PDB file of C-alpha atoms in Angstrom:
ATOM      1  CA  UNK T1003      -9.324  42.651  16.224  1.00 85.00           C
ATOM      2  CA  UNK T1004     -12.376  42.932  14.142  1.00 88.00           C
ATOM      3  CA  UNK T1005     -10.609  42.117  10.976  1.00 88.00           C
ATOM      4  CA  UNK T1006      -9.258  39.230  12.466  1.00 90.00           C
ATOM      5  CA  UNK T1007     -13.138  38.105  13.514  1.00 91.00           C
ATOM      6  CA  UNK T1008     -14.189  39.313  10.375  1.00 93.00           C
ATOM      7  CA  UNK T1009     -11.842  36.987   8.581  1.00 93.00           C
ATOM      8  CA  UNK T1010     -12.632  34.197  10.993  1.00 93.00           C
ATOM      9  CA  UNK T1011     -16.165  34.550  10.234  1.00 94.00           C
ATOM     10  CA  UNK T1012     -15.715  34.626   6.681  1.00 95.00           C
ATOM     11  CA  UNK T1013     -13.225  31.424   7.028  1.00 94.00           C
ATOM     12  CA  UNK T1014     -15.871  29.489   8.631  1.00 95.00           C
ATOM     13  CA  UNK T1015     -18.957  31.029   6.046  1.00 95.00           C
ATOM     14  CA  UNK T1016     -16.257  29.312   3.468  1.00 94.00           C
ATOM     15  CA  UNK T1017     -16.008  26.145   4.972  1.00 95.00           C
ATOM     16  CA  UNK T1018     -19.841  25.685   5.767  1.00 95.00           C
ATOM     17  CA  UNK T1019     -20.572  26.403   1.982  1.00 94.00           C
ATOM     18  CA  UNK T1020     -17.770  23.807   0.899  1.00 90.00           C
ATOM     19  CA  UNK T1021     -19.949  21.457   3.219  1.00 92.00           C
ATOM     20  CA  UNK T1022     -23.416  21.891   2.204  1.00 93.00           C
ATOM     21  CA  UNK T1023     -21.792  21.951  -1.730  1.00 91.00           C
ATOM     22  CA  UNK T1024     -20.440  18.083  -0.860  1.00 89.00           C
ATOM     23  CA  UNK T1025     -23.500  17.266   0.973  1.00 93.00           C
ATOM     24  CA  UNK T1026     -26.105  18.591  -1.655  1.00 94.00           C
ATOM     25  CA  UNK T1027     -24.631  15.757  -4.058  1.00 90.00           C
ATOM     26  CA  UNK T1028     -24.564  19.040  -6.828  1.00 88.00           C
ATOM     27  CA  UNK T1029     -21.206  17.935  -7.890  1.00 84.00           C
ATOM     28  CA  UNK T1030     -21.032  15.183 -10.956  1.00 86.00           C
ATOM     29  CA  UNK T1031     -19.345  12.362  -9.934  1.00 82.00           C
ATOM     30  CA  UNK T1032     -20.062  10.496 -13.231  1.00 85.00           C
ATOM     31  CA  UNK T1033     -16.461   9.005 -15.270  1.00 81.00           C
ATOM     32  CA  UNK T1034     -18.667   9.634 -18.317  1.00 83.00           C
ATOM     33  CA  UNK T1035     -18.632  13.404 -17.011  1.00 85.00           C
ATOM     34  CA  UNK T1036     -15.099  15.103 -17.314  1.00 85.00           C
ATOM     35  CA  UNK T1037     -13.927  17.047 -14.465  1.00 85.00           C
ATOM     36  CA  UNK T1038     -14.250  21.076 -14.644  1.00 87.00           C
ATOM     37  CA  UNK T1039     -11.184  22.502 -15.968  1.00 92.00           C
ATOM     38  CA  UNK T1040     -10.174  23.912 -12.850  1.00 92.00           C
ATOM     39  CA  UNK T1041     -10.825  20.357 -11.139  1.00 88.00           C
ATOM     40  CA  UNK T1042      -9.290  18.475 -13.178  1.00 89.00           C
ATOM     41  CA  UNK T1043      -6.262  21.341 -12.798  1.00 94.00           C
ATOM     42  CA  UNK T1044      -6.454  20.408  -8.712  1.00 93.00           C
ATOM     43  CA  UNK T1045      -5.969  17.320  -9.142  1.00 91.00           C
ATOM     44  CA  UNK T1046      -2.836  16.877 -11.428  1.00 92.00           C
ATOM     45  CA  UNK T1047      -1.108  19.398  -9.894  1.00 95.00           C
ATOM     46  CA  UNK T1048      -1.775  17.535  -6.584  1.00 95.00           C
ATOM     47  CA  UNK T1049      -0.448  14.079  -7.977  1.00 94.00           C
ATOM     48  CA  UNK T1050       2.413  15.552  -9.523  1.00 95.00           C
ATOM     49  CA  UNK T1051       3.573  17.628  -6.486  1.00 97.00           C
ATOM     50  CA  UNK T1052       3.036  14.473  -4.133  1.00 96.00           C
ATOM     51  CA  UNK T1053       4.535  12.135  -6.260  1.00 96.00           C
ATOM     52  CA  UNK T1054       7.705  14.432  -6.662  1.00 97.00           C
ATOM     53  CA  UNK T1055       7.864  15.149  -2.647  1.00 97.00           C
ATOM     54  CA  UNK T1056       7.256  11.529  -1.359  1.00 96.00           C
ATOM     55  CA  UNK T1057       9.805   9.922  -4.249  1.00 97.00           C
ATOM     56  CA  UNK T1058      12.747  12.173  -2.710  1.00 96.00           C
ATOM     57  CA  UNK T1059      13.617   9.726  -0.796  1.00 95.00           C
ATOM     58  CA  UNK T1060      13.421   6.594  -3.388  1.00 97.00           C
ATOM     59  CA  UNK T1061      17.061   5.597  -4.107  1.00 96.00           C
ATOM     60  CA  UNK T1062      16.603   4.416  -8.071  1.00 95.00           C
ATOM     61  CA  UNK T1063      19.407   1.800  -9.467  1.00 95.00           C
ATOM     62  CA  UNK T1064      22.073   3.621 -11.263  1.00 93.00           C
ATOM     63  CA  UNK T1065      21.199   1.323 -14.475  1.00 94.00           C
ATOM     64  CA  UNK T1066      18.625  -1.670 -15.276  1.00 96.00           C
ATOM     65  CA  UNK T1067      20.143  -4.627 -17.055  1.00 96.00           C
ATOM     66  CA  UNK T1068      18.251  -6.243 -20.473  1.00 94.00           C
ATOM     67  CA  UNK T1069      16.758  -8.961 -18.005  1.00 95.00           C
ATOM     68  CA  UNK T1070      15.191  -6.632 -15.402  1.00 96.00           C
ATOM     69  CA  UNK T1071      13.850  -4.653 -18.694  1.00 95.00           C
ATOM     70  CA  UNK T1072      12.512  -7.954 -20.434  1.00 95.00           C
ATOM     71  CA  UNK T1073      11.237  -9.339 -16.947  1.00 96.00           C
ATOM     72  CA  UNK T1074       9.291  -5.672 -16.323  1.00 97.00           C
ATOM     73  CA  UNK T1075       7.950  -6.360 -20.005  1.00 97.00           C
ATOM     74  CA  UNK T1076       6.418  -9.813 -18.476  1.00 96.00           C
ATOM     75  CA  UNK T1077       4.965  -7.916 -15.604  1.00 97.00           C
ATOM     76  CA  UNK T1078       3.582  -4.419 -17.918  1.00 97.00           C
ATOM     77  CA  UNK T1079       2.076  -6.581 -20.361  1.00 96.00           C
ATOM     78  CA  UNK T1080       0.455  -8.631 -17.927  1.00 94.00           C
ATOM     79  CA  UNK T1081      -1.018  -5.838 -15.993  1.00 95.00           C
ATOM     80  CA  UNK T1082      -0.369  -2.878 -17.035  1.00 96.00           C
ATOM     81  CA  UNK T1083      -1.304  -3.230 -21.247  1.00 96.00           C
ATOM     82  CA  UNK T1084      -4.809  -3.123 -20.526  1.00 95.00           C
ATOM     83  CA  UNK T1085      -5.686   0.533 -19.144  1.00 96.00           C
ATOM     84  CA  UNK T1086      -1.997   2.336 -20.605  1.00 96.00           C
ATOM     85  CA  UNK T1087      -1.726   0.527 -24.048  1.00 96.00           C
ATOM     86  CA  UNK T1088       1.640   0.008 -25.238  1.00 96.00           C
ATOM     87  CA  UNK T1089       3.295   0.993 -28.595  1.00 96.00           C
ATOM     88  CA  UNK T1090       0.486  -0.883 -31.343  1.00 94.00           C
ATOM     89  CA  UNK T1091      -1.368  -1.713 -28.194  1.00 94.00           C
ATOM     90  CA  UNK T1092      -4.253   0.433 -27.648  1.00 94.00           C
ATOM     91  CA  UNK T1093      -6.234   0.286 -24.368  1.00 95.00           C
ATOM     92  CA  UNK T1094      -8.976  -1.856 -23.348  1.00 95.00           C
ATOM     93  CA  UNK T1095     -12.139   0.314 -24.475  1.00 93.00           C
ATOM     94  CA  UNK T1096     -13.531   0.801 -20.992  1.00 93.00           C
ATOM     95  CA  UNK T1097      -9.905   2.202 -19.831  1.00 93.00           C
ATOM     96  CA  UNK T1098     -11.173   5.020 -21.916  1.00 87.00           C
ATOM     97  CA  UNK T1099     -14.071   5.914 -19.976  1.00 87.00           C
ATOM     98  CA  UNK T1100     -12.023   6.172 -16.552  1.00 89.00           C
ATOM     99  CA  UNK T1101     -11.244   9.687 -14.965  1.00 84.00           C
ATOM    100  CA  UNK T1102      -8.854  10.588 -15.264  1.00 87.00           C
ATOM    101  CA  UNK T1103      -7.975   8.386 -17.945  1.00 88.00           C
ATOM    102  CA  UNK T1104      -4.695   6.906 -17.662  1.00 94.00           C
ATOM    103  CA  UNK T1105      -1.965   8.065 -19.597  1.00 94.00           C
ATOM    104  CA  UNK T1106      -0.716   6.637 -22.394  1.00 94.00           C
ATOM    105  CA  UNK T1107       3.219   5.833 -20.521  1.00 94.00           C
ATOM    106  CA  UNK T1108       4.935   5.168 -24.167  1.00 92.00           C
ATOM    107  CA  UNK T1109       4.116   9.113 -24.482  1.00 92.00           C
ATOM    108  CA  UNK T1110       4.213  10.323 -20.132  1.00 91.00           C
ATOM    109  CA  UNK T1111       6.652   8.136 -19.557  1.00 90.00           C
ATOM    110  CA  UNK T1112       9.127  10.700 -19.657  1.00 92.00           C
ATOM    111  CA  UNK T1113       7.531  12.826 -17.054  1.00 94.00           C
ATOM    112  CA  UNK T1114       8.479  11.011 -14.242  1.00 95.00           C
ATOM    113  CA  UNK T1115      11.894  10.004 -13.041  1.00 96.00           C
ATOM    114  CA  UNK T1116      12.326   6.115 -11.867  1.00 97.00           C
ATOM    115  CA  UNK T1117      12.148   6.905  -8.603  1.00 98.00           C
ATOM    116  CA  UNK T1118       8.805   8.694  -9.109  1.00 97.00           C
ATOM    117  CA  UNK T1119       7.594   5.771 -11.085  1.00 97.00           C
ATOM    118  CA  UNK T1120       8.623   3.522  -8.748  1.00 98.00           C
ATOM    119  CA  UNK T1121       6.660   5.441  -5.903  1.00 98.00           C
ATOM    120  CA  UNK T1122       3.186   5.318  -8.373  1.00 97.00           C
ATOM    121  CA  UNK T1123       3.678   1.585  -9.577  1.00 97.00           C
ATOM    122  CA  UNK T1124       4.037   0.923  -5.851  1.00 98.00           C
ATOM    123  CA  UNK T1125       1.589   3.392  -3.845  1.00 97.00           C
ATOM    124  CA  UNK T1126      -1.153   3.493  -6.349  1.00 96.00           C
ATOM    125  CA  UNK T1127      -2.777   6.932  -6.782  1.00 95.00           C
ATOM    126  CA  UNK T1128      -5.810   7.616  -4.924  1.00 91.00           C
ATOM    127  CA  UNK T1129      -9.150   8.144  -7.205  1.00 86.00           C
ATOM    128  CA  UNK T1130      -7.527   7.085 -10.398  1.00 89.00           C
ATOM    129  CA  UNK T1131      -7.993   3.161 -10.707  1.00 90.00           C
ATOM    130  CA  UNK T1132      -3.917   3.291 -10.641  1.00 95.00           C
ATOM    131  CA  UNK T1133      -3.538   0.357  -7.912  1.00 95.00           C
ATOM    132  CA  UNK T1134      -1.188   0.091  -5.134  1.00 97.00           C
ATOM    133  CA  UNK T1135       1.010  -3.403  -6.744  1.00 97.00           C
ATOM    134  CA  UNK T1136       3.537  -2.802  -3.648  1.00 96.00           C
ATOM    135  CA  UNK T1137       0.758  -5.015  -1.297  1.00 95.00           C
ATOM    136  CA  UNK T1138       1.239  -8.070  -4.061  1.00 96.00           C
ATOM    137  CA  UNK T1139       4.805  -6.847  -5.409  1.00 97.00           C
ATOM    138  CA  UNK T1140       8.081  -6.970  -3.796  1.00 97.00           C
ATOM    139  CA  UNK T1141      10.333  -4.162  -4.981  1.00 97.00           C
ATOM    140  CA  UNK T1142      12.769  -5.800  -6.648  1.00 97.00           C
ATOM    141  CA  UNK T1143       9.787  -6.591  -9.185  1.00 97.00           C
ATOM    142  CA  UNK T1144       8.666  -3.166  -9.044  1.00 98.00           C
ATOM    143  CA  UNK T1145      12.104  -2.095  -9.962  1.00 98.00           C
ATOM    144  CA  UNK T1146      12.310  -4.371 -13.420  1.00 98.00           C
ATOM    145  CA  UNK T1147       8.438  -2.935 -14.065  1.00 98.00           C
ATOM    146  CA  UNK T1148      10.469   0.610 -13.871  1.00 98.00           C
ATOM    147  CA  UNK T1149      12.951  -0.607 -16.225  1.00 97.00           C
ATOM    148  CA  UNK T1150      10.483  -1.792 -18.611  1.00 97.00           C
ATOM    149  CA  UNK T1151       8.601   1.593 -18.533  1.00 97.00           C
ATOM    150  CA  UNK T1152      11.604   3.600 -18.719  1.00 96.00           C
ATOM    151  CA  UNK T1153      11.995   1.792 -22.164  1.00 95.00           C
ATOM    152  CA  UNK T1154       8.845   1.301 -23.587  1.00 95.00           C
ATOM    153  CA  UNK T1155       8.854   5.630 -25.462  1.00 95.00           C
ATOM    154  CA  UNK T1156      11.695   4.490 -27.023  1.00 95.00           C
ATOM    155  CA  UNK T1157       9.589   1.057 -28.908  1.00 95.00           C
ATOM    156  CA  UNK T1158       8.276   0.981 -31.683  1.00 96.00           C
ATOM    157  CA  UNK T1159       4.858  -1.106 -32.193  1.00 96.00           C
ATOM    158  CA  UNK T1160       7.209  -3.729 -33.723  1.00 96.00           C
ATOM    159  CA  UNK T1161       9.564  -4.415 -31.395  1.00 95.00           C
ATOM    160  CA  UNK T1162       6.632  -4.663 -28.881  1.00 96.00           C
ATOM    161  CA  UNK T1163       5.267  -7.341 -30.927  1.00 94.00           C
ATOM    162  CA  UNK T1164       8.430  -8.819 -31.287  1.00 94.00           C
ATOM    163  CA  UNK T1165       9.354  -8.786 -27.724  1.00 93.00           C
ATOM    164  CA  UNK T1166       5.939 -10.336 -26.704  1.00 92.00           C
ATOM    165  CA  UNK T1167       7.091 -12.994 -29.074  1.00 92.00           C
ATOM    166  CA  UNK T1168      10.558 -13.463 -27.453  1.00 89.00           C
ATOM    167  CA  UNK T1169       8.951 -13.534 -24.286  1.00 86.00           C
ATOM    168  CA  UNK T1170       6.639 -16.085 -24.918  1.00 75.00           C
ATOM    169  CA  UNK T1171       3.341 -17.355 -23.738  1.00 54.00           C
ATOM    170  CA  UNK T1172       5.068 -19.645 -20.962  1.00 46.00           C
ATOM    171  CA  UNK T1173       6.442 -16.541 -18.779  1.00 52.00           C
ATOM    172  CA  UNK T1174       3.170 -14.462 -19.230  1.00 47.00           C
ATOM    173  CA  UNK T1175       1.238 -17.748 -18.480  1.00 42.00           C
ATOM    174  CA  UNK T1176       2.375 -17.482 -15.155  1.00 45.00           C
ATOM    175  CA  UNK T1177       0.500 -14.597 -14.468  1.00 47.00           C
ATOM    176  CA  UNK T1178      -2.678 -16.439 -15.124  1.00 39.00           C
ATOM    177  CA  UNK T1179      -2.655 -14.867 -18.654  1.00 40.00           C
ATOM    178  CA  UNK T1180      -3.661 -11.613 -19.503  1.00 39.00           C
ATOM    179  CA  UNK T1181      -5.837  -9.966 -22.771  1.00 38.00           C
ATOM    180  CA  UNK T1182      -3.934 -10.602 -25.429  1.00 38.00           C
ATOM    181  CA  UNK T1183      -4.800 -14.631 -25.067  1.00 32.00           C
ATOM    182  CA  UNK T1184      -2.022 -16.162 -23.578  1.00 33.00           C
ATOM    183  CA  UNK T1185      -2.578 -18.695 -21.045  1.00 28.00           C
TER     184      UNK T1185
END
């Protein structure tokens, strides 16, 4: 009994120091401060290990056909470009002073499954920037987005260019345009 009241006690001394830590503000919250090492540890593993339990149950398409891939090109270039970069692309400069910063997906892309990249690209990931595009995205678009990304390691900063080309201003235009100057 007194170890149990003993550990109790020492539970709730825990929890009350956790408090006045968050409370004191002692914590930097600053992007232009990286997280502690063992932080920064917390929260990957966390993403990973929620991403990989909650995409379970995300049936992903057997196959993607060239037009889903070239559509999820319109849609990554248009939205995605700017904080990931793309083979020749680099990020926008102030992508590089998020935290975490977002990964560069022609490298991580290969992490992740399509179902798991289906579940980020549609849930967002909570206190990274990465939006939630399944409240503006149906996920048939999502899909050809997944498609796209499951492509883009394997690109080379030519056939980028040369697929932005093929695509042509008109279908990114309809996207009101993104960085690169196409309206």
């Amino acid at each position: 009994m007194r170890f149990v009241l003993g550990f109790v006690a020492a539970l709730a001394l825990a929890v009350l120091l956790g408090l006045a830590f968050v409370w004191s503000g002692a914590y930097n919250i600053a992007a232009s401060d990286p997280h502690y090492d063992a932080v920064r540890w917390v929260f990957e593993t966390t993403m990973k290990n929620s991403v990989e339990r909650r995409a379970e149950d995300v049936e992903a398409p057997a196959r993607f056909t060239d037009a889903q891939i070239r559509e999820g090109f319109v849609e990554f270039d248009a939205m995605c470009v700017h904080c990931h970069g793309a083979p020749g692309e680099e990020a926008a400069d102030w992508a590089r002073g998020m935290r975490p910063e977002p990964p560069a997906l022609a490298e991580k892309a290969t992490h992740w499954n399509s179902a798991q990249v289906f579940w980020i690209v549609k849930h967002g990931i909570k206190m990274s920037a990465m939006p939630a595009f399944g409240a503006t995205h149906d996920d048939e678009t999502l899909w050809k987005i997944v498609a796209f990304v499951e492509r883009l390691p394997s690109l080379s900063p030519e056939a980028y260019a040369q697929l932005r080309e093929e695509v042509g201003e008109g279908a990114v235009a309809g996207h009101g345009g993104h960085a690169h100057g196409t309206n």
